[in-house]
C-alpha atoms as one frame of an Amber mdcrd trajectory, in Angstrom:
protein
  40.333 130.635 149.051  43.775 129.058 148.793  42.469 126.559 146.283  41.783
 129.390 143.866  45.448 130.122 143.678  46.558 126.507 143.208  46.774 126.551
 139.384  48.793 129.816 139.197  52.348 128.245 139.539  51.417 125.575 136.920
  50.452 128.235 134.350  52.786 131.178 135.157  55.680 129.680 137.178  56.816
 130.118 140.698  56.846 133.573 142.301  60.269 135.233 142.358  59.355 138.805
 143.186  56.265 140.868 143.729  55.509 144.577 143.647  53.604 146.271 146.437
  49.806 145.584 146.366  47.434 148.319 145.315  44.099 148.217 147.021  40.813
 150.092 146.241  37.585 149.842 148.194  34.647 150.060 145.699  31.442 150.140
 147.680  31.725 147.079 149.943  34.135 145.275 147.577  37.924 145.231 148.042
  39.923 145.127 144.872  43.624 144.397 145.157  46.237 144.088 142.333  50.007
 143.754 142.085  52.620 142.973 139.528  54.342 139.622 140.062  57.505 138.294
 138.524  57.282 134.577 137.963  59.651 132.064 136.532  57.389 131.678 133.513
  56.395 135.342 132.867  55.426 138.553 134.525  51.815 138.770 135.554  49.318
 141.178 137.022  47.457 139.474 139.902  43.930 140.834 140.691  41.525 139.689
 143.408  38.211 141.038 144.547  36.875 140.165 147.980  33.463 140.987 149.483
  33.132 142.657 152.838  32.533 139.302 154.582  35.686 137.718 153.071  34.019
 135.836 150.203  36.246 135.613 147.144  34.426 137.230 144.252  37.076 137.203
 141.618  40.617 136.120 140.768  42.513 136.949 137.607  46.050 136.552 136.458
  47.053 138.259 133.204  50.347 138.634 131.415  52.076 141.951 132.130  55.130
 143.875 131.188  57.213 144.126 134.351  59.584 146.626 132.820
């Protein structure tokens, strides 16, 4: 799963601060999101993970941190 995150610093910059994660369980899928401040720009990080730990989705989108 770590490989899925390898490109994030190259696109958005290094992590400088992160908000608390917000988790929701939808059926048997865990959806977690948090706001991250990075050297390049603020982002919303979202991941979805199956009950067995399989990474189902990973998304980074630009966000207003203010």
